[in-house]
Each structure stands twice: as C-alpha cells, then as structure tokens.
C-alpha cells in the first residue's frame, strides 16, 4: 500500500491529510490510494472531467458579483477526497458541541445577569462596547436559552496535525449545501469507492436541521410552520438558501412574503395568511427589522423583532448571537468553556495574543515579523498584517496602530495549514485546506459528519474562499471502528 | 404555496410551452417557406408576426443603409430573432433565460430530477443557440429543443407533488398552447385569406398542422367526422387533439378547479368555451372567423389576468404597536 503517492511533493512542515511523512497512504486513505494505484492519475483526470460535467448539469453553483452583474459559476470541487478517521472525528465533534454549548450559555448570560462579566472572567467593556452586543435583546429568553442554533466553526490543523479552532461563525454561516452536494456528486463519480460503505453518510443533516428548527416552535404539538428567510435570488448564497429549503420541505420566503400583527408573524400564501412558528433567517441582524435596527433596510420585516421578543415566533440564529462571534471574545472561549461547563476545552484555540494585555502586547511588538495581526472588529480579511510577508514599513505602521489602540488588535502565529493531494493540471500536488463543520443546537446538540473542506487551489496560498480561487473537497469520515 | 409563487409557476409553464412551440413553429414552417420565395405573402417575416412582433421594425436593425434585405438575409435575420439574438424578446435564447430565472426563484418547489433536466436544456441552448445556426443544423436543433422540453414536462409529471403548484404549472402550459394555436391560425391562415369572401374556404394547409404536431390525428379526425369539416374546426373544437383550443381550455378547467380562486377562473373560462359552439362555426364568414379568433385571444388574456389576480391584492396594512 502507499505506492501511489510516491513522487508526491509533500511540504516539509505541514501535516498531510492523506499521506504519511514516509510517503505512504494514511489508513483512511487506503481505498483511494488503491484506486490510484490500479487506474493511475489519467483515470483521476477522466473522473474530474466527469465530475465537472455532473456539477454543471446538477446546477451546483455559487454567485459572484462582478461589474454589477450576477454571474453563476460552477462550484469548484476537486476529485480527490479528504479523509478523516471516524475515531478522530468523534473526539472533534464532541469538542465542537462542547464549544457551542458554552458559547450559548455565554450569550444567554450576557443578555441576562452578566455573571461572567461580574466574575471578571471576560472584561465587561469588551462586551458592552462591542457593536455586536444588541441592547434590545437584553432580557429576551429564547427557547432552551439557545441563541446560536447553527454554528459553522472553522477548523485548521497545525504542523503536528492537531485540529484547532480558527473562528466561530455564529451568525449566518454558509456552505453546508456544498458539503451535501459534494457528496452527491462524488457518489455518482466514484460509485466503486462507496461500495464498501466505510464512508460515513452526511445526508442526515437537512433532517437534523429541520428537527432542531421544529424544536424551537412556540406551538409544540402542532405541525410547525418553518420558513427560510432569504435576501432574495441575487444574494450570493441563494443557491444554498433554495437548496436547504427544498431539502427540508419548507417555504423559501423573502420579507415581502411575511407580515406581522399583534399576534405574530404570518405567511402570505395562495390560501390566505398562515401562522409562522420558526424563521431560519439568512439575513443579517441589522437588516432584520427596520423598526429596531437599520431603518433603511429593504430586506427586513417591520415588527419581527417584537414578535420574537414576545416569543410568538422563533428566529434561528437569534438576533444578537453575533456578540460571541468576535476576534477578541474568541481568545476567551477556553475560559468561557471552563466557567460554564467546568470542563477543559476538547479542541484548542489557535494561540491568540491580546494587545490589550501589557505582557502579551510586548511579545506581539517584539515578534511582528512572525505573527498575523488582526483588528478585532473587522471582517472579510480587512486590515490584517501577515508579519512574515509584510515590509518593514508596514510592520512599523502596525506597531504604531497597536500602541494607539491596543484593545482593537489580536495576534496569532502564522499557521502551517495542513495539506491534501489535489489534482492540479493532471498531477497530484499538496494544497492547503481548512474544514468547516456545522453544529446545531436546539433541544438537542448535533454535529455534521465532517464538514465542508475548502482548499486553496493556488500553490502556496492559504486563501480558501471560493470567490478568491478557492475550491472544495468532499470530506470522507472513514469508519475505522469496524 | 406562497402567493408570489403563483406568478412564477404560471410563467414557468408558459415559458416552457413557448420554447417548445417556437421550436415546432420554426421547423414546420421552414419547409414551406423555403419554397415560397415567389410568394410575397408567405415570407419569413410572418413567423415574427405569429409571435406578436412588428417584423418590419425588427428587421430594419439588420439592414445596411437603404438596401432591402435579400431573401437569404431575411431568413438569417428572422432566424436570429427567433433563435439566438440576445435583444429579441421572442428568441428561444431569451425564453430559456426567462424560464431559468423563474425556475431559480421556484427551486424549492422543483424536484431534483426536473431541475437537472432544466439545467441540461439550458446548457444545451447555451452551447448550440448562442451563435448563428445554419439551415442544415436548424432542423436537428429545433427538434432537439422540442424533445428536451418534452423531457422536462415528462420528468415533472413523474415526480412533482400534486398540489397548487402542479396545477398552476399545467394551467400556464395549456393557456400558452391555446394562445399559440390561435396566433398560428390568425397569422398563418386567416391573414392570408381575402376578407371579402362571404363564406370561408375549406382550408387544408398542412404545415400548420405540422407545426402543431397534429398531422396524423387530423387524418383520423377527417375519417371519423360527419359533415364537412376542415383544419379550422379541428384546431378549434376537436377536444381529443391536445393542441386544439377546446382541449387546452378543458385542461385549464380541470387544473383550476381546486385552486382557492377557482370560481372566478371557471366563470371566465365558460365564457371563452361558449365561443366554440361547433354548429355555428361552419356558417362563419372569414370576417366573422377573424373576429372569433380575436375574441378567443381576448378571452385568453382575460383568463391570464384572472389566474394571477390574487397576486394583485394589496398587502394588508398592519398597525404595529410601538
């Protein structure tokens, strides 16, 4: 076994998902290695073409905005899967569920008694001055005390192959539809590899999502009316919105399909108004309700916030859940887990230095050439300094900015993200990747089987976003317990 | 079904049928038109008239200066307008884009198999209908467009949930078909007849039947009908032929009867159906026949509006407590 990866140009300091340092296939990658051995990379290339064709005819796409035009691009999926043993995945998913549970206790505490702030575990001003802390949410008690029902946690592996949490996405995380469609495509393209059935299925997710949403209904006992609220067909994630609505058998609605009166939220159907119990919203907090948040929102539903606060309708994720989705709060998650659950975190954070702390700041300033510095309240990669790739002048500017407003900066070591063999111009080459599993919490907790593996297709690149030349891989959790 | 989906599902049905009908129209009339260069009345531009376009205005864009288009140029220009011109609202390409846009909005209602069939159709058209199509390729291409439309309908029939959406889709298809049949009769048949004729002539222009895929069943009809009937009776009243006006209206009635606003639709429908009393037809003059077709077309427009009427109801204004 393992011959097929001879000549594979492994990167020295990176953990490879499929190939051991000796150049042989890791145990969960045995079947795919055997396939390559038997058929060669020319067959892989042929399957890649078949795969691309399948994606086009299935209409799996993502939307790019370019020059005011919406362009549907075929979803990029690499023919080589990423494999993870089930035994390792069990530990990882337990850690993910632990994390979401603690974060929900944290959010609920922040909007009620704020015990953790009074205990001095998390500095009060960090939370109270955050623009993600939504004052109108104070005192609201959503079902089960859960605010973030759907979490897309970004995981990376360090050089030793240890999973670390890079980011918690607690607002409107996307990507799960591609996780599901990647599997559908791969089953069509590699029927023989699925035949021995050690690849754990992923298709339970839509049902679990539906079950979680149903558990939030304010009218338990009745068949719940659940809707997915989308900004509309021009939104970049519209594919996912329509896909999930279809997979769960619920209505896909825009704000104009909903109306609110004193009793609750209603859906405008051909048969008249229908009471809505649960809204899976894919619209950002500040656009949800123009009477409470941004008055210029054209995506919102007037009165929706009040209906939610009164418990007439459930909203997932709840407004205000973004307060725990913040780069400075992130640094405190290990303490948050210990405070609420009395447990050690099962998955570590990427080490994070807070510039607000004098000692840590000194370390950051002394090691700017090795660290990645991120502003706490920006997203989308704005204002980030990648120390090893920056010029002296850029580093000097950053040092100045940190000195001026230390609370607004965090720093992390530059990570050696793990790699996996990826078909590039007909040859297998290592490419960096991350993993976004999806964790659900309502009455129960659930973690997806694996997640969406995103891969940076350019050599040496660490950028996995599909809008910036990133691709994806099907994530195979291989049952190693049989 | 969401109230707004009424409009999208209805148009999904209309556009899909229009795509099929346009492809059929092109193929069935091409053979006749290729031979008709001596006959000024039966020129290529008539196909644009069938689709409700001002052919002179559309074709002017293809003209260089004052020189009139040659016959070959006219054919190419008309076919461009019907198949691939991006700014022609009646082109197969534009219809397919509209079809795809509606399907996108309705994605949660559309079964996966039908979604894939629609994508295949769209990809096929993008690949084959984006540039000028030669006469040799045209027949094959249009036959394939028609075939793929039928596949979408077939897959949908086999997989889609029987509910309001399915009914509205079928209403859209059959109303579009009735509309197309009246247009074809109006332009290809009636406008070529002298309006002064007291009694309509027996008309057996077979290409019209070809366009509607009804050649063989027309022969069957002729062999089994008492009295002196022709293609006009057949297209208007023969309820067993799936492209006759009678058949289409019956299907609209069958699909509409469980909708919440069935009452208003069926009342409107009965008025249209009353126009098709077979006994009266044979006594009509050409002028009267013409006005009958006009009334049918007005009835179809009225039905269209009646079906979409619930979408026009204003959103209830709700007073919110502060």
PDB file of N, CA, C and O in Angstrom, chain A residues 357-408:
ATOM      1  N   UNK A 357      -3.459  43.333  26.714  1.00  0.00           N
ATOM      2  CA  UNK A 357      -2.666  42.863  27.846  1.00  0.00           C
ATOM      3  C   UNK A 357      -1.209  43.296  27.650  1.00  0.00           C
ATOM      4  O   UNK A 357      -0.602  43.048  26.604  1.00  0.00           O
ATOM      5  N   UNK A 358      -0.648  43.934  28.681  1.00  0.00           N
ATOM      6  CA  UNK A 358       0.658  44.579  28.526  1.00  0.00           C
ATOM      7  C   UNK A 358       1.750  43.584  28.116  1.00  0.00           C
ATOM      8  O   UNK A 358       2.506  43.819  27.177  1.00  0.00           O
ATOM      9  N   UNK A 359       1.789  42.448  28.834  1.00  0.00           N
ATOM     10  CA  UNK A 359       2.822  41.447  28.556  1.00  0.00           C
ATOM     11  C   UNK A 359       2.676  40.867  27.152  1.00  0.00           C
ATOM     12  O   UNK A 359       3.641  40.732  26.410  1.00  0.00           O
ATOM     13  N   UNK A 360       1.416  40.549  26.836  1.00  0.00           N
ATOM     14  CA  UNK A 360       1.176  39.946  25.514  1.00  0.00           C
ATOM     15  C   UNK A 360       1.493  40.951  24.410  1.00  0.00           C
ATOM     16  O   UNK A 360       2.012  40.600  23.357  1.00  0.00           O
ATOM     17  N   UNK A 361       1.163  42.220  24.662  1.00  0.00           N
ATOM     18  CA  UNK A 361       1.439  43.252  23.665  1.00  0.00           C
ATOM     19  C   UNK A 361       2.941  43.362  23.400  1.00  0.00           C
ATOM     20  O   UNK A 361       3.385  43.466  22.270  1.00  0.00           O
ATOM     21  N   UNK A 362       3.725  43.308  24.487  1.00  0.00           N
ATOM     22  CA  UNK A 362       5.179  43.389  24.349  1.00  0.00           C
ATOM     23  C   UNK A 362       5.681  42.250  23.458  1.00  0.00           C
ATOM     24  O   UNK A 362       6.521  42.444  22.569  1.00  0.00           O
ATOM     25  N   UNK A 363       5.098  41.044  23.679  1.00  0.00           N
ATOM     26  CA  UNK A 363       5.505  39.896  22.872  1.00  0.00           C
ATOM     27  C   UNK A 363       5.149  40.119  21.393  1.00  0.00           C
ATOM     28  O   UNK A 363       5.943  39.864  20.492  1.00  0.00           O
ATOM     29  N   UNK A 364       3.940  40.651  21.181  1.00  0.00           N
ATOM     30  CA  UNK A 364       3.488  40.879  19.801  1.00  0.00           C
ATOM     31  C   UNK A 364       4.410  41.876  19.108  1.00  0.00           C
ATOM     32  O   UNK A 364       4.874  41.641  17.972  1.00  0.00           O
ATOM     33  N   UNK A 365       4.711  42.965  19.798  1.00  0.00           N
ATOM     34  CA  UNK A 365       5.530  44.010  19.162  1.00  0.00           C
ATOM     35  C   UNK A 365       6.939  43.496  18.859  1.00  0.00           C
ATOM     36  O   UNK A 365       7.541  43.858  17.855  1.00  0.00           O
ATOM     37  N   UNK A 366       7.432  42.600  19.719  1.00  0.00           N
ATOM     38  CA  UNK A 366       8.784  42.073  19.515  1.00  0.00           C
ATOM     39  C   UNK A 366       8.830  41.021  18.410  1.00  0.00           C
ATOM     40  O   UNK A 366       9.895  40.693  17.892  1.00  0.00           O
ATOM     41  N   UNK A 367       7.647  40.443  18.064  1.00  0.00           N
ATOM     42  CA  UNK A 367       7.649  39.333  17.099  1.00  0.00           C
ATOM     43  C   UNK A 367       6.753  39.603  15.888  1.00  0.00           C
ATOM     44  O   UNK A 367       6.216  38.679  15.291  1.00  0.00           O
ATOM     45  N   UNK A 368       6.632  40.884  15.537  1.00  0.00           N
ATOM     46  CA  UNK A 368       5.732  41.241  14.429  1.00  0.00           C
ATOM     47  C   UNK A 368       6.069  40.522  13.130  1.00  0.00           C
ATOM     48  O   UNK A 368       5.201  40.284  12.295  1.00  0.00           O
ATOM     49  N   UNK A 369       7.335  40.159  12.956  1.00  0.00           N
ATOM     50  CA  UNK A 369       7.739  39.512  11.701  1.00  0.00           C
ATOM     51  C   UNK A 369       7.314  38.048  11.624  1.00  0.00           C
ATOM     52  O   UNK A 369       7.470  37.418  10.578  1.00  0.00           O
ATOM     53  N   UNK A 370       6.774  37.519  12.738  1.00  0.00           N
ATOM     54  CA  UNK A 370       6.370  36.109  12.713  1.00  0.00           C
ATOM     55  C   UNK A 370       4.873  35.920  12.925  1.00  0.00           C
ATOM     56  O   UNK A 370       4.374  34.803  12.826  1.00  0.00           O
ATOM     57  N   UNK A 371       4.180  37.000  13.259  1.00  0.00           N
ATOM     58  CA  UNK A 371       2.780  36.869  13.663  1.00  0.00           C
ATOM     59  C   UNK A 371       1.822  37.408  12.598  1.00  0.00           C
ATOM     60  O   UNK A 371       2.215  38.201  11.735  1.00  0.00           O
ATOM     61  N   UNK A 372       0.588  36.954  12.719  1.00  0.00           N
ATOM     62  CA  UNK A 372      -0.503  37.544  11.934  1.00  0.00           C
ATOM     63  C   UNK A 372      -1.277  38.448  12.893  1.00  0.00           C
ATOM     64  O   UNK A 372      -1.714  37.987  13.947  1.00  0.00           O
ATOM     65  N   UNK A 373      -1.421  39.721  12.544  1.00  0.00           N
ATOM     66  CA  UNK A 373      -2.148  40.641  13.420  1.00  0.00           C
ATOM     67  C   UNK A 373      -3.491  40.960  12.774  1.00  0.00           C
ATOM     68  O   UNK A 373      -3.565  41.270  11.583  1.00  0.00           O
ATOM     69  N   UNK A 374      -4.553  40.848  13.611  1.00  0.00           N
ATOM     70  CA  UNK A 374      -5.907  41.095  13.074  1.00  0.00           C
ATOM     71  C   UNK A 374      -6.606  42.166  13.904  1.00  0.00           C
ATOM     72  O   UNK A 374      -6.566  42.103  15.135  1.00  0.00           O
ATOM     73  N   UNK A 375      -7.274  43.085  13.256  1.00  0.00           N
ATOM     74  CA  UNK A 375      -8.125  44.014  14.003  1.00  0.00           C
ATOM     75  C   UNK A 375      -9.327  43.241  14.552  1.00  0.00           C
ATOM     76  O   UNK A 375      -9.835  42.337  13.883  1.00  0.00           O
ATOM     77  N   UNK A 376      -9.787  43.589  15.765  1.00  0.00           N
ATOM     78  CA  UNK A 376     -10.820  42.788  16.419  1.00  0.00           C
ATOM     79  C   UNK A 376     -12.189  42.954  15.782  1.00  0.00           C
ATOM     80  O   UNK A 376     -13.002  42.048  15.803  1.00  0.00           O
ATOM     81  N   UNK A 377     -12.439  44.127  15.234  1.00  0.00           N
ATOM     82  CA  UNK A 377     -13.797  44.400  14.779  1.00  0.00           C
ATOM     83  C   UNK A 377     -13.931  44.590  13.282  1.00  0.00           C
ATOM     84  O   UNK A 377     -14.724  45.375  12.807  1.00  0.00           O
ATOM     85  N   UNK A 378     -13.085  43.889  12.543  1.00  0.00           N
ATOM     86  CA  UNK A 378     -13.240  43.926  11.089  1.00  0.00           C
ATOM     87  C   UNK A 378     -13.505  42.508  10.647  1.00  0.00           C
ATOM     88  O   UNK A 378     -13.160  41.553  11.321  1.00  0.00           O
ATOM     89  N   UNK A 379     -14.115  42.378   9.460  1.00  0.00           N
ATOM     90  CA  UNK A 379     -14.244  41.035   8.914  1.00  0.00           C
ATOM     91  C   UNK A 379     -13.867  41.082   7.450  1.00  0.00           C
ATOM     92  O   UNK A 379     -13.586  42.153   6.909  1.00  0.00           O
ATOM     93  N   UNK A 380     -13.838  39.911   6.846  1.00  0.00           N
ATOM     94  CA  UNK A 380     -13.526  39.833   5.426  1.00  0.00           C
ATOM     95  C   UNK A 380     -12.059  40.057   5.131  1.00  0.00           C
ATOM     96  O   UNK A 380     -11.667  40.363   4.009  1.00  0.00           O
ATOM     97  N   UNK A 381     -11.204  39.885   6.163  1.00  0.00           N
ATOM     98  CA  UNK A 381      -9.763  39.957   5.932  1.00  0.00           C
ATOM     99  C   UNK A 381      -9.218  41.364   5.829  1.00  0.00           C
ATOM    100  O   UNK A 381      -8.062  41.566   5.463  1.00  0.00           O
ATOM    101  N   UNK A 382     -10.036  42.370   6.190  1.00  0.00           N
ATOM    102  CA  UNK A 382      -9.544  43.751   6.087  1.00  0.00           C
ATOM    103  C   UNK A 382      -8.602  44.077   7.235  1.00  0.00           C
ATOM    104  O   UNK A 382      -8.819  43.683   8.374  1.00  0.00           O
ATOM    105  N   UNK A 383      -7.533  44.824   6.925  1.00  0.00           N
ATOM    106  CA  UNK A 383      -6.631  45.335   7.948  1.00  0.00           C
ATOM    107  C   UNK A 383      -5.737  44.291   8.585  1.00  0.00           C
ATOM    108  O   UNK A 383      -5.151  44.535   9.627  1.00  0.00           O
ATOM    109  N   UNK A 384      -5.633  43.124   7.967  1.00  0.00           N
ATOM    110  CA  UNK A 384      -4.791  42.073   8.537  1.00  0.00           C
ATOM    111  C   UNK A 384      -3.340  42.259   8.098  1.00  0.00           C
ATOM    112  O   UNK A 384      -3.071  42.575   6.933  1.00  0.00           O
ATOM    113  N   UNK A 385      -2.418  42.061   9.050  1.00  0.00           N
ATOM    114  CA  UNK A 385      -0.995  42.109   8.715  1.00  0.00           C
ATOM    115  C   UNK A 385      -0.436  40.692   8.815  1.00  0.00           C
ATOM    116  O   UNK A 385      -0.520  40.055   9.871  1.00  0.00           O
ATOM    117  N   UNK A 386       0.109  40.197   7.706  1.00  0.00           N
ATOM    118  CA  UNK A 386       0.768  38.887   7.757  1.00  0.00           C
ATOM    119  C   UNK A 386       2.257  39.164   7.899  1.00  0.00           C
ATOM    120  O   UNK A 386       2.956  39.469   6.916  1.00  0.00           O
ATOM    121  N   UNK A 387       2.729  39.102   9.138  1.00  0.00           N
ATOM    122  CA  UNK A 387       4.073  39.535   9.503  1.00  0.00           C
ATOM    123  C   UNK A 387       5.181  39.060   8.572  1.00  0.00           C
ATOM    124  O   UNK A 387       5.932  39.881   8.036  1.00  0.00           O
ATOM    125  N   UNK A 388       5.297  37.753   8.347  1.00  0.00           N
ATOM    126  CA  UNK A 388       6.423  37.250   7.541  1.00  0.00           C
ATOM    127  C   UNK A 388       6.420  37.790   6.108  1.00  0.00           C
ATOM    128  O   UNK A 388       7.453  37.783   5.448  1.00  0.00           O
ATOM    129  N   UNK A 389       5.238  38.222   5.625  1.00  0.00           N
ATOM    130  CA  UNK A 389       5.177  38.696   4.228  1.00  0.00           C
ATOM    131  C   UNK A 389       5.108  40.214   4.128  1.00  0.00           C
ATOM    132  O   UNK A 389       5.019  40.761   3.038  1.00  0.00           O
ATOM    133  N   UNK A 390       5.110  40.908   5.296  1.00  0.00           N
ATOM    134  CA  UNK A 390       4.958  42.362   5.277  1.00  0.00           C
ATOM    135  C   UNK A 390       6.321  43.046   5.152  1.00  0.00           C
ATOM    136  O   UNK A 390       7.371  42.448   5.417  1.00  0.00           O
ATOM    137  N   UNK A 391       6.300  44.316   4.727  1.00  0.00           N
ATOM    138  CA  UNK A 391       7.549  45.094   4.663  1.00  0.00           C
ATOM    139  C   UNK A 391       7.814  45.712   6.036  1.00  0.00           C
ATOM    140  O   UNK A 391       6.930  45.757   6.896  1.00  0.00           O
ATOM    141  N   UNK A 392       9.035  46.198   6.220  1.00  0.00           N
ATOM    142  CA  UNK A 392       9.379  46.860   7.485  1.00  0.00           C
ATOM    143  C   UNK A 392       8.440  48.037   7.746  1.00  0.00           C
ATOM    144  O   UNK A 392       8.000  48.266   8.870  1.00  0.00           O
ATOM    145  N   UNK A 393       8.156  48.789   6.680  1.00  0.00           N
ATOM    146  CA  UNK A 393       7.314  49.974   6.829  1.00  0.00           C
ATOM    147  C   UNK A 393       5.911  49.584   7.288  1.00  0.00           C
ATOM    148  O   UNK A 393       5.329  50.227   8.169  1.00  0.00           O
ATOM    149  N   UNK A 394       5.370  48.492   6.689  1.00  0.00           N
ATOM    150  CA  UNK A 394       4.033  48.034   7.074  1.00  0.00           C
ATOM    151  C   UNK A 394       4.007  47.595   8.536  1.00  0.00           C
ATOM    152  O   UNK A 394       3.059  47.875   9.271  1.00  0.00           O
ATOM    153  N   UNK A 395       5.093  46.920   8.944  1.00  0.00           N
ATOM    154  CA  UNK A 395       5.152  46.468  10.340  1.00  0.00           C
ATOM    155  C   UNK A 395       5.241  47.656  11.294  1.00  0.00           C
ATOM    156  O   UNK A 395       4.628  47.658  12.359  1.00  0.00           O
ATOM    157  N   UNK A 396       6.006  48.691  10.875  1.00  0.00           N
ATOM    158  CA  UNK A 396       6.152  49.884  11.725  1.00  0.00           C
ATOM    159  C   UNK A 396       4.790  50.572  11.890  1.00  0.00           C
ATOM    160  O   UNK A 396       4.421  51.008  12.985  1.00  0.00           O
ATOM    161  N   UNK A 397       4.038  50.637  10.775  1.00  0.00           N
ATOM    162  CA  UNK A 397       2.694  51.248  10.830  1.00  0.00           C
ATOM    163  C   UNK A 397       1.790  50.487  11.788  1.00  0.00           C
ATOM    164  O   UNK A 397       1.046  51.080  12.575  1.00  0.00           O
ATOM    165  N   UNK A 398       1.875  49.161  11.721  1.00  0.00           N
ATOM    166  CA  UNK A 398       1.039  48.336  12.586  1.00  0.00           C
ATOM    167  C   UNK A 398       1.421  48.545  14.049  1.00  0.00           C
ATOM    168  O   UNK A 398       0.546  48.659  14.922  1.00  0.00           O
ATOM    169  N   UNK A 399       2.736  48.613  14.322  1.00  0.00           N
ATOM    170  CA  UNK A 399       3.201  48.818  15.705  1.00  0.00           C
ATOM    171  C   UNK A 399       2.627  50.119  16.264  1.00  0.00           C
ATOM    172  O   UNK A 399       2.174  50.187  17.410  1.00  0.00           O
ATOM    173  N   UNK A 400       2.595  51.115  15.406  1.00  0.00           N
ATOM    174  CA  UNK A 400       2.043  52.412  15.805  1.00  0.00           C
ATOM    175  C   UNK A 400       0.538  52.295  16.119  1.00  0.00           C
ATOM    176  O   UNK A 400       0.057  52.800  17.128  1.00  0.00           O
ATOM    177  N   UNK A 401      -0.170  51.588  15.215  1.00  0.00           N
ATOM    178  CA  UNK A 401      -1.617  51.431  15.399  1.00  0.00           C
ATOM    179  C   UNK A 401      -1.913  50.668  16.684  1.00  0.00           C
ATOM    180  O   UNK A 401      -2.856  50.999  17.421  1.00  0.00           O
ATOM    181  N   UNK A 402      -1.111  49.650  16.970  1.00  0.00           N
ATOM    182  CA  UNK A 402      -1.325  48.856  18.190  1.00  0.00           C
ATOM    183  C   UNK A 402      -1.103  49.736  19.422  1.00  0.00           C
ATOM    184  O   UNK A 402      -1.888  49.700  20.379  1.00  0.00           O
ATOM    185  N   UNK A 403      -0.035  50.556  19.387  1.00  0.00           N
ATOM    186  CA  UNK A 403       0.262  51.419  20.529  1.00  0.00           C
ATOM    187  C   UNK A 403      -0.880  52.394  20.793  1.00  0.00           C
ATOM    188  O   UNK A 403      -1.228  52.693  21.925  1.00  0.00           O
ATOM    189  N   UNK A 404      -1.502  52.849  19.688  1.00  0.00           N
ATOM    190  CA  UNK A 404      -2.559  53.843  19.804  1.00  0.00           C
ATOM    191  C   UNK A 404      -3.853  53.243  20.364  1.00  0.00           C
ATOM    192  O   UNK A 404      -4.525  53.846  21.179  1.00  0.00           O
ATOM    193  N   UNK A 405      -4.203  52.022  19.902  1.00  0.00           N
ATOM    194  CA  UNK A 405      -5.490  51.427  20.302  1.00  0.00           C
ATOM    195  C   UNK A 405      -5.301  49.926  20.549  1.00  0.00           C
ATOM    196  O   UNK A 405      -5.785  49.089  19.776  1.00  0.00           O
ATOM    197  N   UNK A 406      -4.601  49.582  21.626  1.00  0.00           N
ATOM    198  CA  UNK A 406      -4.230  48.174  21.825  1.00  0.00           C
ATOM    199  C   UNK A 406      -5.433  47.231  21.902  1.00  0.00           C
ATOM    200  O   UNK A 406      -5.350  46.080  21.471  1.00  0.00           O
ATOM    201  N   UNK A 407      -6.563  47.702  22.414  1.00  0.00           N
ATOM    202  CA  UNK A 407      -7.728  46.817  22.575  1.00  0.00           C
ATOM    203  C   UNK A 407      -8.262  46.298  21.244  1.00  0.00           C
ATOM    204  O   UNK A 407      -8.978  45.318  21.198  1.00  0.00           O
ATOM    205  N   UNK A 408      -7.940  47.007  20.195  1.00  0.00           N
ATOM    206  CA  UNK A 408      -8.533  46.642  18.904  1.00  0.00           C
ATOM    207  C   UNK A 408      -7.710  45.608  18.126  1.00  0.00           C
ATOM    208  O   UNK A 408      -8.028  45.300  16.994  1.00  0.00           O
TER     209      UNK A 408
END
